Structures are given as structure tokens and as C-alpha cells.
GROMACS .gro file of N, CA and C in nm:
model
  474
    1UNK      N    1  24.698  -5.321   5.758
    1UNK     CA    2  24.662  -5.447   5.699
    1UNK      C    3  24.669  -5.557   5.803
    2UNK      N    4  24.796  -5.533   5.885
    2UNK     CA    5  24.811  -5.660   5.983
    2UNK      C    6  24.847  -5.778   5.978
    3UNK      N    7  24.798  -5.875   5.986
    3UNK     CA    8  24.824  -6.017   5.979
    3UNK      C    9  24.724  -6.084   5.849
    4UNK      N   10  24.769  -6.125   5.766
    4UNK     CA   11  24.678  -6.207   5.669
    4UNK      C   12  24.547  -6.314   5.687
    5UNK      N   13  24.463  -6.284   5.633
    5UNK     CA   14  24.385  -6.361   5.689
    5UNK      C   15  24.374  -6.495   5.661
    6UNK      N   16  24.440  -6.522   5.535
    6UNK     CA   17  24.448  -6.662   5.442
    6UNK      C   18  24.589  -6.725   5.538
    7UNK      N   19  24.534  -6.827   5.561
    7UNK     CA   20  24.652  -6.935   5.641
    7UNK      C   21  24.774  -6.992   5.559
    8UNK      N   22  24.712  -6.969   5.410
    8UNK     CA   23  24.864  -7.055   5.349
    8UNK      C   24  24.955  -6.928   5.332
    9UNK      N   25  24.905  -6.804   5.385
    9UNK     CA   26  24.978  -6.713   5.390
    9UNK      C   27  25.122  -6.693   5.478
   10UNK      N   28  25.042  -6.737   5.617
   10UNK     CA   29  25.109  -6.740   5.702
   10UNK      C   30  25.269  -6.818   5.675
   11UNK      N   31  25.184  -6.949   5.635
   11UNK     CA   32  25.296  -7.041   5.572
   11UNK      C   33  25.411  -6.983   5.479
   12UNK      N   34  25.359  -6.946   5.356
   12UNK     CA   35  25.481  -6.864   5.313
   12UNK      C   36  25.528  -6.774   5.368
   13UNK      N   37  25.528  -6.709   5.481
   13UNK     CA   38  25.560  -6.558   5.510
   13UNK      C   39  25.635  -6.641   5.582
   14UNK      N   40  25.653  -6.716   5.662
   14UNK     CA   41  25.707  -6.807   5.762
   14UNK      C   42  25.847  -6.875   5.700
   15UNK      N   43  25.797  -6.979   5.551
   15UNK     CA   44  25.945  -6.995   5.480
   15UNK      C   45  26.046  -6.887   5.386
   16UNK      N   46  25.943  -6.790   5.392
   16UNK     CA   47  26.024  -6.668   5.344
   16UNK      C   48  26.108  -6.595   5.413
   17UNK      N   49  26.064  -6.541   5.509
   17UNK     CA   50  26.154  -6.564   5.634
   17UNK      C   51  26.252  -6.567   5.634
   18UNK      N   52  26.259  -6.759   5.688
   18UNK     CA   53  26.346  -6.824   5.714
   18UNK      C   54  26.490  -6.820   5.627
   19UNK      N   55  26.400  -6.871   5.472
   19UNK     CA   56  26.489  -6.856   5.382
   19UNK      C   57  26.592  -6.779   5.355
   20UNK      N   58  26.494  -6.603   5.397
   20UNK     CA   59  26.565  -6.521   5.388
   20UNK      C   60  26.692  -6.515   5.461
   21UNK      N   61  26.649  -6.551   5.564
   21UNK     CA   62  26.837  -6.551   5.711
   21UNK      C   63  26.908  -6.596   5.619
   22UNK      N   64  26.905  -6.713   5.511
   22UNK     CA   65  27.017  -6.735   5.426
   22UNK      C   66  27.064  -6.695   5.283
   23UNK      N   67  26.967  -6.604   5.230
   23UNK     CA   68  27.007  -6.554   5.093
   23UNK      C   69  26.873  -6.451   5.083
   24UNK      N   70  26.895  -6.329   5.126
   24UNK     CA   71  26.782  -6.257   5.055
   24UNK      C   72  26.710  -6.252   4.956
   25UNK      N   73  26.820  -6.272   4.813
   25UNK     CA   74  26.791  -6.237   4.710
   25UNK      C   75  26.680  -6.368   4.699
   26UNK      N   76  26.725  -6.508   4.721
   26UNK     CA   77  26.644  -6.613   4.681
   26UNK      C   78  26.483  -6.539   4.764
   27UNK      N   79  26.499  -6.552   4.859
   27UNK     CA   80  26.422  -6.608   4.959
   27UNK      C   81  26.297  -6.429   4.889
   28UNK      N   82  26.323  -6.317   4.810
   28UNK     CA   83  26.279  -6.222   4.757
   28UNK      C   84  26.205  -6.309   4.671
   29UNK      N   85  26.240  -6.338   4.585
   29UNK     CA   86  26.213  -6.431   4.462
   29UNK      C   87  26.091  -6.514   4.483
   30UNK      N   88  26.122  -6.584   4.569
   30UNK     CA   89  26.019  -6.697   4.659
   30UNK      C   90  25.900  -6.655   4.699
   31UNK      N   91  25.914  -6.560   4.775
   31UNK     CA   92  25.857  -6.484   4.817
   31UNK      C   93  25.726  -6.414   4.734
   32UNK      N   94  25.812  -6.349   4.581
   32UNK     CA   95  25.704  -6.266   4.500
   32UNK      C   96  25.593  -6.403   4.432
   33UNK      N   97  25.673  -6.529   4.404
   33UNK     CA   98  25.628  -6.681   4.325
   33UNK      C   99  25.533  -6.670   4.396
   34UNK      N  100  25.509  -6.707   4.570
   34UNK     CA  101  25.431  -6.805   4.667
   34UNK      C  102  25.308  -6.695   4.651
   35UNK      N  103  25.361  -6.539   4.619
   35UNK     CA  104  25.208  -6.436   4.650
   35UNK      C  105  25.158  -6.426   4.527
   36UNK      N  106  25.218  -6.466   4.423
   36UNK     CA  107  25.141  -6.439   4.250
   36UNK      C  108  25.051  -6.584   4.226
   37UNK      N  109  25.120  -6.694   4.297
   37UNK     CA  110  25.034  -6.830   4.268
   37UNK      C  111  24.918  -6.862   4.360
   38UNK      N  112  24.880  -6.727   4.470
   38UNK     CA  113  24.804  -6.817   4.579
   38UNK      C  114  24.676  -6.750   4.406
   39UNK      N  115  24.558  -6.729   4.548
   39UNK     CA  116  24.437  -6.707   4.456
   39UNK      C  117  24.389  -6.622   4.489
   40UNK      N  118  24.443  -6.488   4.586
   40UNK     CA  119  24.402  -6.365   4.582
   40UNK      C  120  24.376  -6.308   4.456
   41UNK      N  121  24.253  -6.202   4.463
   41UNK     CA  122  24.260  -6.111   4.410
   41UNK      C  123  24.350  -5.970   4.366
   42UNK      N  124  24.385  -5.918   4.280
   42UNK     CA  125  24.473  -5.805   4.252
   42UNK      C  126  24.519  -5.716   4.348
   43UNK      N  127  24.439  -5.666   4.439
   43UNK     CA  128  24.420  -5.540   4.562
   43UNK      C  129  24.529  -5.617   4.629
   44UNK      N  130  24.431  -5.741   4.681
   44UNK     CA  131  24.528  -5.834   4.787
   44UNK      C  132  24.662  -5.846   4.794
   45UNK      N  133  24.703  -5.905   4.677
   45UNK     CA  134  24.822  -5.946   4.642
   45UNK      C  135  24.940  -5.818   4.596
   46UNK      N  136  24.856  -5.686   4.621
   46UNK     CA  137  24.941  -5.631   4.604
   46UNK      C  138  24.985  -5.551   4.759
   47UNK      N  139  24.857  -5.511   4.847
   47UNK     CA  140  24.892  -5.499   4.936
   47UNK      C  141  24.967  -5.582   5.011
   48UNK      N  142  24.949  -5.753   5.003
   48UNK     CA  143  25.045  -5.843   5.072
   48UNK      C  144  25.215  -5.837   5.025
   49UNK      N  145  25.196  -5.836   4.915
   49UNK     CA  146  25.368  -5.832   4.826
   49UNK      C  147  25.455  -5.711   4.922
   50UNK      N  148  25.378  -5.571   4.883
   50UNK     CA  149  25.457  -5.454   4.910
   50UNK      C  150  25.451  -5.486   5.036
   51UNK      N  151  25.362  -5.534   5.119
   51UNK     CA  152  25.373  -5.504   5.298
   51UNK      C  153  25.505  -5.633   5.353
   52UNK      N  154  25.505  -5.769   5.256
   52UNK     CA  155  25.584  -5.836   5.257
   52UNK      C  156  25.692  -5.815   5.242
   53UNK      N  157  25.758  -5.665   5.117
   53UNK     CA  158  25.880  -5.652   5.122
   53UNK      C  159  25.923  -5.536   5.174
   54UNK      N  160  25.834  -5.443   5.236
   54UNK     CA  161  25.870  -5.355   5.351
   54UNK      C  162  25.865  -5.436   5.469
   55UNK      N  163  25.862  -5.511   5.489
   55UNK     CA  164  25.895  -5.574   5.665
   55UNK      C  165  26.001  -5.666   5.643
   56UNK      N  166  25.999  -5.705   5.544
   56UNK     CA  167  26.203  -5.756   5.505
   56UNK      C  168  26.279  -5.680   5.463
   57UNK      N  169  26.258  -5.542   5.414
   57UNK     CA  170  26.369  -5.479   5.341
   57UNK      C  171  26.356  -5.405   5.524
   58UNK      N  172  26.295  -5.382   5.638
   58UNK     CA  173  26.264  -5.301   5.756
   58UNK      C  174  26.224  -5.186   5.713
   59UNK      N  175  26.218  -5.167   5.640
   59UNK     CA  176  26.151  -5.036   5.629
   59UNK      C  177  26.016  -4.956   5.728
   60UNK      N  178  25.991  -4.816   5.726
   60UNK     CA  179  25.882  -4.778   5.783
   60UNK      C  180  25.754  -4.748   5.655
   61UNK      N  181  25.773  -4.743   5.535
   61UNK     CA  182  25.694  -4.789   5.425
   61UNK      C  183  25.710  -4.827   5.311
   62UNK      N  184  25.636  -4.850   5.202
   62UNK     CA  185  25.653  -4.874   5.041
   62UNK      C  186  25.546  -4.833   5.010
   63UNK      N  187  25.542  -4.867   4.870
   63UNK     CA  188  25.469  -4.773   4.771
   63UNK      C  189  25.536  -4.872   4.613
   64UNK      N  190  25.419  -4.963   4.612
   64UNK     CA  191  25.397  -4.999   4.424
   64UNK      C  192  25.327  -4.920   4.342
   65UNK      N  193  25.449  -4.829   4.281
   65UNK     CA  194  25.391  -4.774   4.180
   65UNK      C  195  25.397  -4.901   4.020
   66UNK      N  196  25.235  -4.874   3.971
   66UNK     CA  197  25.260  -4.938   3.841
   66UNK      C  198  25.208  -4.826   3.706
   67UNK      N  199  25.281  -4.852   3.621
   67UNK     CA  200  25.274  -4.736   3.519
   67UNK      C  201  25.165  -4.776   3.436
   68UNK      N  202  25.013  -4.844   3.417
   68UNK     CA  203  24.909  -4.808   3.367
   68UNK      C  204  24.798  -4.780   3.509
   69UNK      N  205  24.852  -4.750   3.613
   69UNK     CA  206  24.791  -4.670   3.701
   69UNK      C  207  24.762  -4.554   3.775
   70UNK      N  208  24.682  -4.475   3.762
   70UNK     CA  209  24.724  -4.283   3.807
   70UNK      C  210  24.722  -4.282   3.953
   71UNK      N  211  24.728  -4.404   4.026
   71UNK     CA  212  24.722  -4.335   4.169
   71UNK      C  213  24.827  -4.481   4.228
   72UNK      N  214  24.853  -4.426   4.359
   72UNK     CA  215  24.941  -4.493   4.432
   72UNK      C  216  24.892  -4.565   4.587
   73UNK      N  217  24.972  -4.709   4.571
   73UNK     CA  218  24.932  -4.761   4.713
   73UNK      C  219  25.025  -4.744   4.820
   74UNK      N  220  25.014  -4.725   4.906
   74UNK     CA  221  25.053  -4.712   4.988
   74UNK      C  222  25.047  -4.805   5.131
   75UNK      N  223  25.184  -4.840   5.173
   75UNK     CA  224  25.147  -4.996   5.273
   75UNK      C  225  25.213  -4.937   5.365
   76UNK      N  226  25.169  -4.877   5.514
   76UNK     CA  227  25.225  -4.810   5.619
   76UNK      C  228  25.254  -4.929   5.720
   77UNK      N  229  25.366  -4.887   5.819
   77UNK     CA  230  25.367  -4.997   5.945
   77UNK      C  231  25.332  -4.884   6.059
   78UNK      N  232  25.261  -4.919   6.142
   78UNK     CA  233  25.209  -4.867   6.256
   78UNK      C  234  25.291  -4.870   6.358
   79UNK      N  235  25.367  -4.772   6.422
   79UNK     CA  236  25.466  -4.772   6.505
   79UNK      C  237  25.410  -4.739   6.681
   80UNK      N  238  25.489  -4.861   6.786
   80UNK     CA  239  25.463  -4.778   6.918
   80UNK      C  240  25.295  -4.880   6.977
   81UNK      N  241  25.330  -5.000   6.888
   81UNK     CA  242  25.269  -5.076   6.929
   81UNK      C  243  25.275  -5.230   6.911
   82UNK      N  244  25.247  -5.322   7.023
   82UNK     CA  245  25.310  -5.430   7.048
   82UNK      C  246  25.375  -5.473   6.904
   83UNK      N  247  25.259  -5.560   6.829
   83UNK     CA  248  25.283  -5.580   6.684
   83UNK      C  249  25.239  -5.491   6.607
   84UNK      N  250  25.357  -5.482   6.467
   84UNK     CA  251  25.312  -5.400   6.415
   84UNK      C  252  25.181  -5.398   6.302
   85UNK      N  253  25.127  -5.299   6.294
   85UNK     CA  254  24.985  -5.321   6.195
   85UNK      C  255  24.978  -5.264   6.066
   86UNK      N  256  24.988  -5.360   5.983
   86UNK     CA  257  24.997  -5.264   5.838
   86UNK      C  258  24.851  -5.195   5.757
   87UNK      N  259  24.863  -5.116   5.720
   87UNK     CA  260  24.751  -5.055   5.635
   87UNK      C  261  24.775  -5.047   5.507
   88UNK      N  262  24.653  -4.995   5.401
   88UNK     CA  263  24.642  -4.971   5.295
   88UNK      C  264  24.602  -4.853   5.224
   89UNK      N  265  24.658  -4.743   5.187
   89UNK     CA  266  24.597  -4.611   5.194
   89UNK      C  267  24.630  -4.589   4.995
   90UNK      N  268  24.514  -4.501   4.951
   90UNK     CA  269  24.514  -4.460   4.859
   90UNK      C  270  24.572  -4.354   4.840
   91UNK      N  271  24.703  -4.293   4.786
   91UNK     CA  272  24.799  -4.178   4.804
   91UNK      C  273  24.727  -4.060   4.687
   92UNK      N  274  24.808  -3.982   4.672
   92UNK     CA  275  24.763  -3.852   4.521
   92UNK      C  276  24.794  -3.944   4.420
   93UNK      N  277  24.771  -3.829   4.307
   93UNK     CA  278  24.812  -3.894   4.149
   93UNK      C  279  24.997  -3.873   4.179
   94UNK      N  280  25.032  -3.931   4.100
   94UNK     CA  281  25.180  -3.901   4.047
   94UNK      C  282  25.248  -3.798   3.978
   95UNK      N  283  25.340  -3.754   4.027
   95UNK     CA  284  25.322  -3.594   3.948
   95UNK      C  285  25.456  -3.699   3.886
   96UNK      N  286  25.510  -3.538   3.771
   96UNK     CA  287  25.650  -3.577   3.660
   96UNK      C  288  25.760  -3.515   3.747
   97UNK      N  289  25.778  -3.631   3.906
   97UNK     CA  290  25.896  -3.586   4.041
   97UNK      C  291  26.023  -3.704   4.014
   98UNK      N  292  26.117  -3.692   4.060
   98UNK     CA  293  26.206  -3.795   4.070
   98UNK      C  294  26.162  -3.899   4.075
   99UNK      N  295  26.063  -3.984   4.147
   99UNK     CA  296  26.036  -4.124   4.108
   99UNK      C  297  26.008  -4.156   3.964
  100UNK      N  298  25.882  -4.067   3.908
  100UNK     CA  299  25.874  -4.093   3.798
  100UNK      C  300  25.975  -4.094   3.721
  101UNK      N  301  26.108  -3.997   3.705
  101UNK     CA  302  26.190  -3.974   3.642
  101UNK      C  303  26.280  -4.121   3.633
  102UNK      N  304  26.269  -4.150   3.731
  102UNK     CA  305  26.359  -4.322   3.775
  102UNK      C  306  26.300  -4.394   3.691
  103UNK      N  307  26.146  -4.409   3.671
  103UNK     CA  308  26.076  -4.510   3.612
  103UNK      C  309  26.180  -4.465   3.496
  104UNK      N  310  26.099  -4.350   3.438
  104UNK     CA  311  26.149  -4.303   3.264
  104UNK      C  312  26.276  -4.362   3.243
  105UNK      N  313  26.377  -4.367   3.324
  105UNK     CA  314  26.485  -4.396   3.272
  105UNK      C  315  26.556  -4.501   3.322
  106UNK      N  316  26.500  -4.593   3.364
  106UNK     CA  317  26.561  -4.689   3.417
  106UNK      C  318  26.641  -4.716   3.510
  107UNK      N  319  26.666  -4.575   3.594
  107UNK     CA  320  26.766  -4.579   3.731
  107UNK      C  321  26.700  -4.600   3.818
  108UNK      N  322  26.793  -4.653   3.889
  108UNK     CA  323  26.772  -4.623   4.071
  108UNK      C  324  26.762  -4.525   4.071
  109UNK      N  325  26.701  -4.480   4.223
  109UNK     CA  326  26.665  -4.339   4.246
  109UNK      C  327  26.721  -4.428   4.432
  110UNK      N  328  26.854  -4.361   4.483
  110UNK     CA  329  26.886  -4.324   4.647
  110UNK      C  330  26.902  -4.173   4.725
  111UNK      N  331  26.797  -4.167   4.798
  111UNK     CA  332  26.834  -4.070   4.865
  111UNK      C  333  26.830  -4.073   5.018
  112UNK      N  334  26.945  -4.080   5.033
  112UNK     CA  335  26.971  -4.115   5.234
  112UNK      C  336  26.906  -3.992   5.323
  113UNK      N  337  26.894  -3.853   5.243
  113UNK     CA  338  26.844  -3.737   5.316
  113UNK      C  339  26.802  -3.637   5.241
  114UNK      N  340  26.598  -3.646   5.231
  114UNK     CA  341  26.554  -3.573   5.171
  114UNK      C  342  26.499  -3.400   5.189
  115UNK      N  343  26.552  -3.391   5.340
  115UNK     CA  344  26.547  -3.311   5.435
  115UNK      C  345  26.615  -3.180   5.344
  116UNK      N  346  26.659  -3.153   5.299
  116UNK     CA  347  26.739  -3.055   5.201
  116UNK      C  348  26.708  -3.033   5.048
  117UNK      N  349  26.617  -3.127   4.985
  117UNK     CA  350  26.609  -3.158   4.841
  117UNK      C  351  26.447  -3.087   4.807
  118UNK      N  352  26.460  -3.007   4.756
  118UNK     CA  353  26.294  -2.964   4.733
  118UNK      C  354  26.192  -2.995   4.657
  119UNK      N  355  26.253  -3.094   4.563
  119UNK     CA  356  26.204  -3.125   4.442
  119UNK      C  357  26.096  -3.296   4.521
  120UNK      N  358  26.163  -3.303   4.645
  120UNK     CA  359  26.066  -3.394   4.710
  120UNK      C  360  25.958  -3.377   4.848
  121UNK      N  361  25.963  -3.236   4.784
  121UNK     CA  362  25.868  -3.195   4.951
  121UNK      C  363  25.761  -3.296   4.898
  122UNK      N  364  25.678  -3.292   4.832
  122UNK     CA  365  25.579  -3.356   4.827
  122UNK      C  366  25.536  -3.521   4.848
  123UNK      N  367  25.703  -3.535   4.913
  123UNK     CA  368  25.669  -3.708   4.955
  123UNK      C  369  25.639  -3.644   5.140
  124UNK      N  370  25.654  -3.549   5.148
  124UNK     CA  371  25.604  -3.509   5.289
  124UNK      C  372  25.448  -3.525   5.333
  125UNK      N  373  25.357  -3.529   5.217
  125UNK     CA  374  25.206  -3.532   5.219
  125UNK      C  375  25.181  -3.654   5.207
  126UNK      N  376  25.228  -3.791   5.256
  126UNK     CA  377  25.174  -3.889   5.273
  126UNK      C  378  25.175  -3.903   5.400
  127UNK      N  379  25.003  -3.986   5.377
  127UNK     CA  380  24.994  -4.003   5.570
  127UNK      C  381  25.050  -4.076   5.652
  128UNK      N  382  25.118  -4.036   5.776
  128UNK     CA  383  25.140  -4.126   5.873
  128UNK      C  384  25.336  -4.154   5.811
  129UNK      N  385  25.341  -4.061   5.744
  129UNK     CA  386  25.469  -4.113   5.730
  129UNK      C  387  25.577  -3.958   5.714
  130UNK      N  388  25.702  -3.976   5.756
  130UNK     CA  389  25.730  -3.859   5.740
  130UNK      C  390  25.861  -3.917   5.666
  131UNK      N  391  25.894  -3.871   5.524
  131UNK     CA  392  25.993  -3.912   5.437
  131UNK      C  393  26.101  -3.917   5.535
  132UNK      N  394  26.220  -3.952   5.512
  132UNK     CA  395  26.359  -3.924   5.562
  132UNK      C  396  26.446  -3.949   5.476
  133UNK      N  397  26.480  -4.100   5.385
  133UNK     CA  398  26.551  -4.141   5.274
  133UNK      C  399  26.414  -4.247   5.190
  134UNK      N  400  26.517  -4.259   5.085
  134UNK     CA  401  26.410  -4.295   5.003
  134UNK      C  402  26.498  -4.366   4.882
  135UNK      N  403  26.442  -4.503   4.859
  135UNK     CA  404  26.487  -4.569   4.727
  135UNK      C  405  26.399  -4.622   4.651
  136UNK      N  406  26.407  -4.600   4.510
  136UNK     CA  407  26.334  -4.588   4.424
  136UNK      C  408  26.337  -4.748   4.330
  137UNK      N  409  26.317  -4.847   4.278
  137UNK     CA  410  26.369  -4.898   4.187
  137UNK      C  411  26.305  -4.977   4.107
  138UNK      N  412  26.318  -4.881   3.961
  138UNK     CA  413  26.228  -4.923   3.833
  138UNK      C  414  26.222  -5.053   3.836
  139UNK      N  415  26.076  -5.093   3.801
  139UNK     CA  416  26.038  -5.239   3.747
  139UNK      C  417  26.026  -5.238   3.612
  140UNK      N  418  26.156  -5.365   3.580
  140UNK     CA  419  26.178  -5.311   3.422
  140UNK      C  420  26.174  -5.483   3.382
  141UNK      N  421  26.087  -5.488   3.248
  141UNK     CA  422  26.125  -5.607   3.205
  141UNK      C  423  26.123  -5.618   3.030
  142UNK      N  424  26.213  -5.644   2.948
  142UNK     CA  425  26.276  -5.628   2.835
  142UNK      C  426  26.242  -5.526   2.781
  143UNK      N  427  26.312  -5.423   2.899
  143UNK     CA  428  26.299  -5.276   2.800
  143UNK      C  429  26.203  -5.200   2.871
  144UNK      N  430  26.075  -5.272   2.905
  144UNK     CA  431  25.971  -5.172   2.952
  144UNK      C  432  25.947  -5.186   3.078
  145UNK      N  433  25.925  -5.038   3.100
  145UNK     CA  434  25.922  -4.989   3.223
  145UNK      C  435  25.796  -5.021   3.320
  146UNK      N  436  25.781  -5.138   3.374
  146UNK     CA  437  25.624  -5.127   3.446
  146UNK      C  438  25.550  -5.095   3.558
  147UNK      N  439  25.662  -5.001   3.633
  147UNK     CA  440  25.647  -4.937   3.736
  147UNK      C  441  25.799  -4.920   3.812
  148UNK      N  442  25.765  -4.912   3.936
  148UNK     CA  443  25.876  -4.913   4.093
  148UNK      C  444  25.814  -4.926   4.203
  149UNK      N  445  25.924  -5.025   4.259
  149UNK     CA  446  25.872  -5.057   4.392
  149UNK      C  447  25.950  -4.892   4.489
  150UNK      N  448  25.897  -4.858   4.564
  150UNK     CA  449  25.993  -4.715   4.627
  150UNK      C  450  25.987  -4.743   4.773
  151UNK      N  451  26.110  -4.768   4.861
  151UNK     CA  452  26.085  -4.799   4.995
  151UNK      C  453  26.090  -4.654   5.106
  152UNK      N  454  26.014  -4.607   5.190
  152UNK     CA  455  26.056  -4.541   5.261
  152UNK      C  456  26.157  -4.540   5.362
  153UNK      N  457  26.199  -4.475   5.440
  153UNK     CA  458  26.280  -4.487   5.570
  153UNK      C  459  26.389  -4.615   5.563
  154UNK      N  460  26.421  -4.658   5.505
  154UNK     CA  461  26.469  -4.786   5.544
  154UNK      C  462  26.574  -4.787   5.643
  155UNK      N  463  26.582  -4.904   5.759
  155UNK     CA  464  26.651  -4.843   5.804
  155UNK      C  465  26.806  -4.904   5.785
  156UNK      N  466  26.967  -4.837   5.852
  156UNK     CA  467  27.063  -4.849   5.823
  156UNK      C  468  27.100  -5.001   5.844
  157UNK      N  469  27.165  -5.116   5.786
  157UNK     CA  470  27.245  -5.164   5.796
  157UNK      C  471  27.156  -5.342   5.795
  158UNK      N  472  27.017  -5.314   5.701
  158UNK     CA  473  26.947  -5.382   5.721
  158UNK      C  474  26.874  -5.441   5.578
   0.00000   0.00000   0.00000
């Protein structure tokens, strides 16, 4: 995906940021407000959100799953080069695997090492990314379940 092309983008990505050095949680918040009020289109705003909170959570990807949708996005960071470059890839359908299971029930889903767990080989078939840990966490609002944001790789202490 890369760099946004809309300038008031820049701007928020810039006080989000900032904000963030002093309270994640706010500066999260802020963050989702400044990308639901610009005037992107749906695609946009979703590739910007997820690519926005995989490069603050550090992660090496995400993935908004939403539950009246059968397929998954996928927002990669491009490693091993100056800046990094984000993309947008259309993943498989969703099978009935532990993420989904998280949605269904309202948990978190952490796994620091999927290297042993079989029930997730199949996060191995996304491109350009090779699972390692993985957190899951239902988007829930009074009761209903309307997806999960799921971060890849994230890394330690960040």
C-alpha cells in the first residue's frame, strides 16, 4: 500500500503517532475517529485502518476479518527495504479454525508459537508471510460479534 495518497492522511498518521508516545490506548481511538470521518471509500479505509494498526501495534501483518464477509484482507509490510511498503492482498475464505472460534465466543485468541499447533497450519498459506505468533481479538459491540482484528508476528516488548 505504502504511503497514502490523501494528504490529510499524512496529518493524522503524524498526530497519531505522536499521541501515541503518550497513551496508546487514546492515541488507538483517535486514530480509528480521524480514518472513519475522512471521505474514503470502504476498501480504503480499511486497508488504511489495519495497515495503521499493524505499524503501531509493529507487527509484520494484520488481517480485518468482518463477519458479513467470506473472504479476508490482508495488509503485509515489505521487509529488507529502505521504507517499508504496505500491500493489499485478497486471502482464502475462512474456514470454522481458531480465529473464527474467537469471533464465536468472544475471546482473545494468543498464541506466542504456532510452530507446534496444527490446527493452524493453514495460517502458513498466506503470502509473503510466515505465521510465528498470532493474536486474535473479537470485534464485539453489545453482544454482537462483528468480526476481529488478528495481528501477525508481533513483535516482543512493543
Amino acid at each position: 500500500m505504502g504511503e497514502t495518497k490523501h494528504p490529510r492522511h499524512k496529518k493524522y498518521k503524524r498526530q497519531a503517532l505522536l499521541t501515541w508516545k503518550r497513551n496508546k490506548d487514546r492515541a488507538l481511538l483517535k486514530l480509528i475517529t480521524d480514518v472513519i470521518n475522512t471521505s474514503l471509500g470502504r476498501t480504503e479505509v480499511k486497508e488504511w485502518l489495519v495497515g495503521s494498526i499493524c505499524q503501531l501495534m509493529d507487527a509484520e501483518a494484520s488481517t480485518l476479518l468482518l463477519t458479513e464477509e467470506d473472504y479476508v484482507e490482508l495488509v503485509t509490510k515489505k521487509v529488507g527495504v529502505e521504507r517499508p511498503i504496505w500491500t493489499c492482498k485478497v486471502g482464502p475464505e475462512r474456514e470454522n479454525d481458531l480465529i473464527e472460534k474467537s469471533i464465536q465466543s468472544h475471546t482473545p485468541l494468543l498464541i506466542n508459537d504456532v510452530s507446534n499447533d496444527t490446527k493452524l497450519e493453514t495460517l502458513n498459506t498466506i503470502p509473503d508471510v510466515e505465521a510465528v505468533s498470532i493474536l486474535c481479538v473479537p470485534l464485539v459491540f453489545n453482544d454482537t460479534a462483528l468480526g476481529a482484528l488478528v495481528v501477525f508476528n508481533k513483535r516482543l516488548g512493543s
